[in-house]
Amino acid sequence: DVKVTQSSRYLVKRTGEKVFLECVQDMDHENMFWYRQDPGLGLRLIYFSYDVKMKEKGDIPEGYSVSREKKERFSLILESASTNQTSMYLCASRHDTSGRSSYNEQFFGPGTRLTVL
Amino acid sequence: AQSVAQPEDQVNVAEGNPLTVKCTYSVSGNPYLFWYVQYPNRGLQFLLKYITGDNLVKGSYGFEAEFNKSQTSFHLKKPSALVSDSALYFCAVRDERGNKLTFGTGTQLKVEL
């Protein structure tokens, strides 16, 4: 069975802290994604990676960075957390059979609800 | 730029009645269209997708969606709603040449007895 796991379901941090959100997939997928979900705004793409050590900015990358050292793991980093980064963070992965463009669906993790005080 | 509109924040339906959740899209090329469902405190689950071919797509849990190119719509439907269908539904689109999936803002479906 397909599985995407995220390191924490709930996380509370203080303004200015460095925050790491971890995501692991066990499906050998090439593509991995980080989204944030906010009421009324849907899901917005922060960063994605189509291969190890490769990354591309999504629609809202400001204040975030990512790391993909191994194929199965994709980390989202908040260098200095701020209150406006309080949100639900969702990781996803996708098998890519034909390079960077694919019609395959994404598989999502359960989400991490981050609160920054 | 590609975009998705889900015009209804919430849809209320009585159990046993048919349901429709609306979605319209905008892309520059041929669209790949998806529906996902999110139950409370869970991640998103894939329901169905349209890539090419038959305009009526069947998916999980008895859901189906109809692709209409002239109206640029991809409405989600189910002939008979269940209370357990109550959840948040997201429509998403990707251009066939692109790699990024754009999501709508979501529609909360509430099915009552």
PDB file of N, CA and C in Angstrom, chain B residues 47-83:
ATOM      1  N   LEU B  47      -9.504  10.818  -5.894  1.00  0.00           N
ATOM      2  CA  LEU B  47     -10.804  10.243  -6.252  1.00  0.00           C
ATOM      3  C   LEU B  47     -10.850   9.794  -7.701  1.00  0.00           C
ATOM      4  N   LEU B  48     -10.484  10.698  -8.614  1.00  0.00           N
ATOM      5  CA  LEU B  48     -10.549  10.379 -10.040  1.00  0.00           C
ATOM      6  C   LEU B  48      -9.800  11.435 -10.829  1.00  0.00           C
ATOM      7  N   LYS B  49      -9.579  11.112 -12.124  1.00  0.00           N
ATOM      8  CA  LYS B  49      -8.882  12.051 -12.992  1.00  0.00           C
ATOM      9  C   LYS B  49      -9.379  11.932 -14.421  1.00  0.00           C
ATOM     10  N   TYR B  50      -9.248  13.045 -15.153  1.00  0.00           N
ATOM     11  CA  TYR B  50      -9.493  13.055 -16.589  1.00  0.00           C
ATOM     12  C   TYR B  50      -8.179  13.395 -17.283  1.00  0.00           C
ATOM     13  N   ILE B  51      -7.805  12.538 -18.224  1.00  0.00           N
ATOM     14  CA  ILE B  51      -6.605  12.802 -19.017  1.00  0.00           C
ATOM     15  C   ILE B  51      -6.996  13.013 -20.474  1.00  0.00           C
ATOM     16  N   THR B  52      -7.710  12.044 -21.020  1.00  0.00           N
ATOM     17  CA  THR B  52      -8.182  12.124 -22.390  1.00  0.00           C
ATOM     18  C   THR B  52      -9.256  11.058 -22.568  1.00  0.00           C
ATOM     19  N   GLY B  53      -9.991  11.125 -23.688  1.00  0.00           N
ATOM     20  CA  GLY B  53     -10.954  10.060 -23.965  1.00  0.00           C
ATOM     21  C   GLY B  53     -12.353  10.393 -23.497  1.00  0.00           C
ATOM     22  N   ASP B  54     -13.029   9.407 -22.933  1.00  0.00           N
ATOM     23  CA  ASP B  54     -14.427   9.526 -22.529  1.00  0.00           C
ATOM     24  C   ASP B  54     -14.615  10.695 -21.561  1.00  0.00           C
ATOM     25  N   ASN B  55     -15.633  11.521 -21.839  1.00  0.00           N
ATOM     26  CA  ASN B  55     -15.848  12.703 -21.007  1.00  0.00           C
ATOM     27  C   ASN B  55     -16.385  12.368 -19.628  1.00  0.00           C
ATOM     28  N   LEU B  56     -16.962  11.200 -19.443  1.00  0.00           N
ATOM     29  CA  LEU B  56     -17.462  10.787 -18.135  1.00  0.00           C
ATOM     30  C   LEU B  56     -16.437   9.855 -17.499  1.00  0.00           C
ATOM     31  N   VAL B  57     -15.923  10.286 -16.367  1.00  0.00           N
ATOM     32  CA  VAL B  57     -14.877   9.541 -15.679  1.00  0.00           C
ATOM     33  C   VAL B  57     -15.449   8.957 -14.395  1.00  0.00           C
ATOM     34  N   LYS B  58     -15.201   7.694 -14.147  1.00  0.00           N
ATOM     35  CA  LYS B  58     -15.666   7.060 -12.913  1.00  0.00           C
ATOM     36  C   LYS B  58     -14.487   6.896 -11.955  1.00  0.00           C
ATOM     37  N   GLY B  59     -14.782   7.084 -10.651  1.00  0.00           N
ATOM     38  CA  GLY B  59     -13.714   7.019  -9.671  1.00  0.00           C
ATOM     39  C   GLY B  59     -14.087   6.198  -8.453  1.00  0.00           C
ATOM     40  N   SER B  60     -13.421   6.512  -7.352  1.00  0.00           N
ATOM     41  CA  SER B  60     -13.612   5.759  -6.115  1.00  0.00           C
ATOM     42  C   SER B  60     -14.925   6.127  -5.433  1.00  0.00           C
ATOM     43  N   TYR B  61     -15.434   5.214  -4.604  1.00  0.00           N
ATOM     44  CA  TYR B  61     -16.589   5.429  -3.726  1.00  0.00           C
ATOM     45  C   TYR B  61     -17.853   5.833  -4.481  1.00  0.00           C
ATOM     46  N   GLY B  62     -17.976   5.443  -5.753  1.00  0.00           N
ATOM     47  CA  GLY B  62     -19.182   5.727  -6.527  1.00  0.00           C
ATOM     48  C   GLY B  62     -19.236   7.110  -7.149  1.00  0.00           C
ATOM     49  N   PHE B  63     -18.145   7.882  -7.015  1.00  0.00           N
ATOM     50  CA  PHE B  63     -18.101   9.210  -7.616  1.00  0.00           C
ATOM     51  C   PHE B  63     -17.777   9.135  -9.104  1.00  0.00           C
ATOM     52  N   GLU B  64     -18.254  10.134  -9.830  1.00  0.00           N
ATOM     53  CA  GLU B  64     -17.923  10.298 -11.229  1.00  0.00           C
ATOM     54  C   GLU B  64     -17.824  11.785 -11.530  1.00  0.00           C
ATOM     55  N   ALA B  65     -17.192  12.117 -12.642  1.00  0.00           N
ATOM     56  CA  ALA B  65     -17.062  13.524 -13.027  1.00  0.00           C
ATOM     57  C   ALA B  65     -17.207  13.632 -14.528  1.00  0.00           C
ATOM     58  N   GLU B  66     -17.792  14.742 -14.949  1.00  0.00           N
ATOM     59  CA  GLU B  66     -18.025  14.963 -16.371  1.00  0.00           C
ATOM     60  C   GLU B  66     -17.169  16.112 -16.875  1.00  0.00           C
ATOM     61  N   PHE B  67     -16.342  15.818 -17.863  1.00  0.00           N
ATOM     62  CA  PHE B  67     -15.494  16.826 -18.489  1.00  0.00           C
ATOM     63  C   PHE B  67     -16.272  17.493 -19.609  1.00  0.00           C
ATOM     64  N   ASN B  68     -16.321  18.819 -19.593  1.00  0.00           N
ATOM     65  CA  ASN B  68     -17.001  19.575 -20.644  1.00  0.00           C
ATOM     66  C   ASN B  68     -16.024  20.630 -21.154  1.00  0.00           C
ATOM     67  N   LYS B  69     -15.488  20.376 -22.351  1.00  0.00           N
ATOM     68  CA  LYS B  69     -14.440  21.254 -22.864  1.00  0.00           C
ATOM     69  C   LYS B  69     -14.977  22.646 -23.211  1.00  0.00           C
ATOM     70  N   SER B  70     -16.156  22.704 -23.784  1.00  0.00           N
ATOM     71  CA  SER B  70     -16.690  24.002 -24.210  1.00  0.00           C
ATOM     72  C   SER B  70     -17.005  24.903 -23.016  1.00  0.00           C
ATOM     73  N   GLN B  71     -17.410  24.290 -21.909  1.00  0.00           N
ATOM     74  CA  GLN B  71     -17.707  25.067 -20.709  1.00  0.00           C
ATOM     75  C   GLN B  71     -16.525  25.087 -19.738  1.00  0.00           C
ATOM     76  N   THR B  72     -15.440  24.485 -20.098  1.00  0.00           N
ATOM     77  CA  THR B  72     -14.238  24.342 -19.249  1.00  0.00           C
ATOM     78  C   THR B  72     -14.629  23.955 -17.833  1.00  0.00           C
ATOM     79  N   SER B  73     -15.420  22.885 -17.737  1.00  0.00           N
ATOM     80  CA  SER B  73     -15.884  22.440 -16.423  1.00  0.00           C
ATOM     81  C   SER B  73     -15.562  20.977 -16.195  1.00  0.00           C
ATOM     82  N   PHE B  74     -15.513  20.607 -14.930  1.00  0.00           N
ATOM     83  CA  PHE B  74     -15.233  19.222 -14.532  1.00  0.00           C
ATOM     84  C   PHE B  74     -15.966  18.989 -13.218  1.00  0.00           C
ATOM     85  N   HIS B  75     -17.285  18.886 -13.287  1.00  0.00           N
ATOM     86  CA  HIS B  75     -18.115  18.769 -12.091  1.00  0.00           C
ATOM     87  C   HIS B  75     -18.104  17.349 -11.532  1.00  0.00           C
ATOM     88  N   LEU B  76     -18.026  17.256 -10.226  1.00  0.00           N
ATOM     89  CA  LEU B  76     -18.035  15.971  -9.522  1.00  0.00           C
ATOM     90  C   LEU B  76     -19.484  15.596  -9.190  1.00  0.00           C
ATOM     91  N   LYS B  77     -19.829  14.325  -9.398  1.00  0.00           N
ATOM     92  CA  LYS B  77     -21.213  13.909  -9.185  1.00  0.00           C
ATOM     93  C   LYS B  77     -21.267  12.554  -8.489  1.00  0.00           C
ATOM     94  N   LYS B  78     -22.407  12.335  -7.836  1.00  0.00           N
ATOM     95  CA  LYS B  78     -22.696  11.013  -7.277  1.00  0.00           C
ATOM     96  C   LYS B  78     -24.201  10.846  -7.280  1.00  0.00           C
ATOM     97  N   PRO B  79     -24.706   9.723  -7.768  1.00  0.00           N
ATOM     98  CA  PRO B  79     -26.160   9.546  -7.910  1.00  0.00           C
ATOM     99  C   PRO B  79     -26.917   9.533  -6.580  1.00  0.00           C
ATOM    100  N   SER B  80     -26.274   9.011  -5.519  1.00  0.00           N
ATOM    101  CA  SER B  80     -26.957   8.880  -4.242  1.00  0.00           C
ATOM    102  C   SER B  80     -25.958   9.155  -3.112  1.00  0.00           C
ATOM    103  N   ALA B  81     -26.134  10.281  -2.435  1.00  0.00           N
ATOM    104  CA  ALA B  81     -25.150  10.700  -1.433  1.00  0.00           C
ATOM    105  C   ALA B  81     -25.302   9.904  -0.129  1.00  0.00           C
ATOM    106  N   LEU B  82     -24.162   9.725   0.546  1.00  0.00           N
ATOM    107  CA  LEU B  82     -24.121   9.078   1.857  1.00  0.00           C
ATOM    108  C   LEU B  82     -23.611  10.074   2.904  1.00  0.00           C
ATOM    109  N   VAL B  83     -24.032   9.897   4.143  1.00  0.00           N
ATOM    110  CA  VAL B  83     -23.531  10.764   5.218  1.00  0.00           C
ATOM    111  C   VAL B  83     -22.004  10.699   5.272  1.00  0.00           C
TER     112      VAL B  83
END
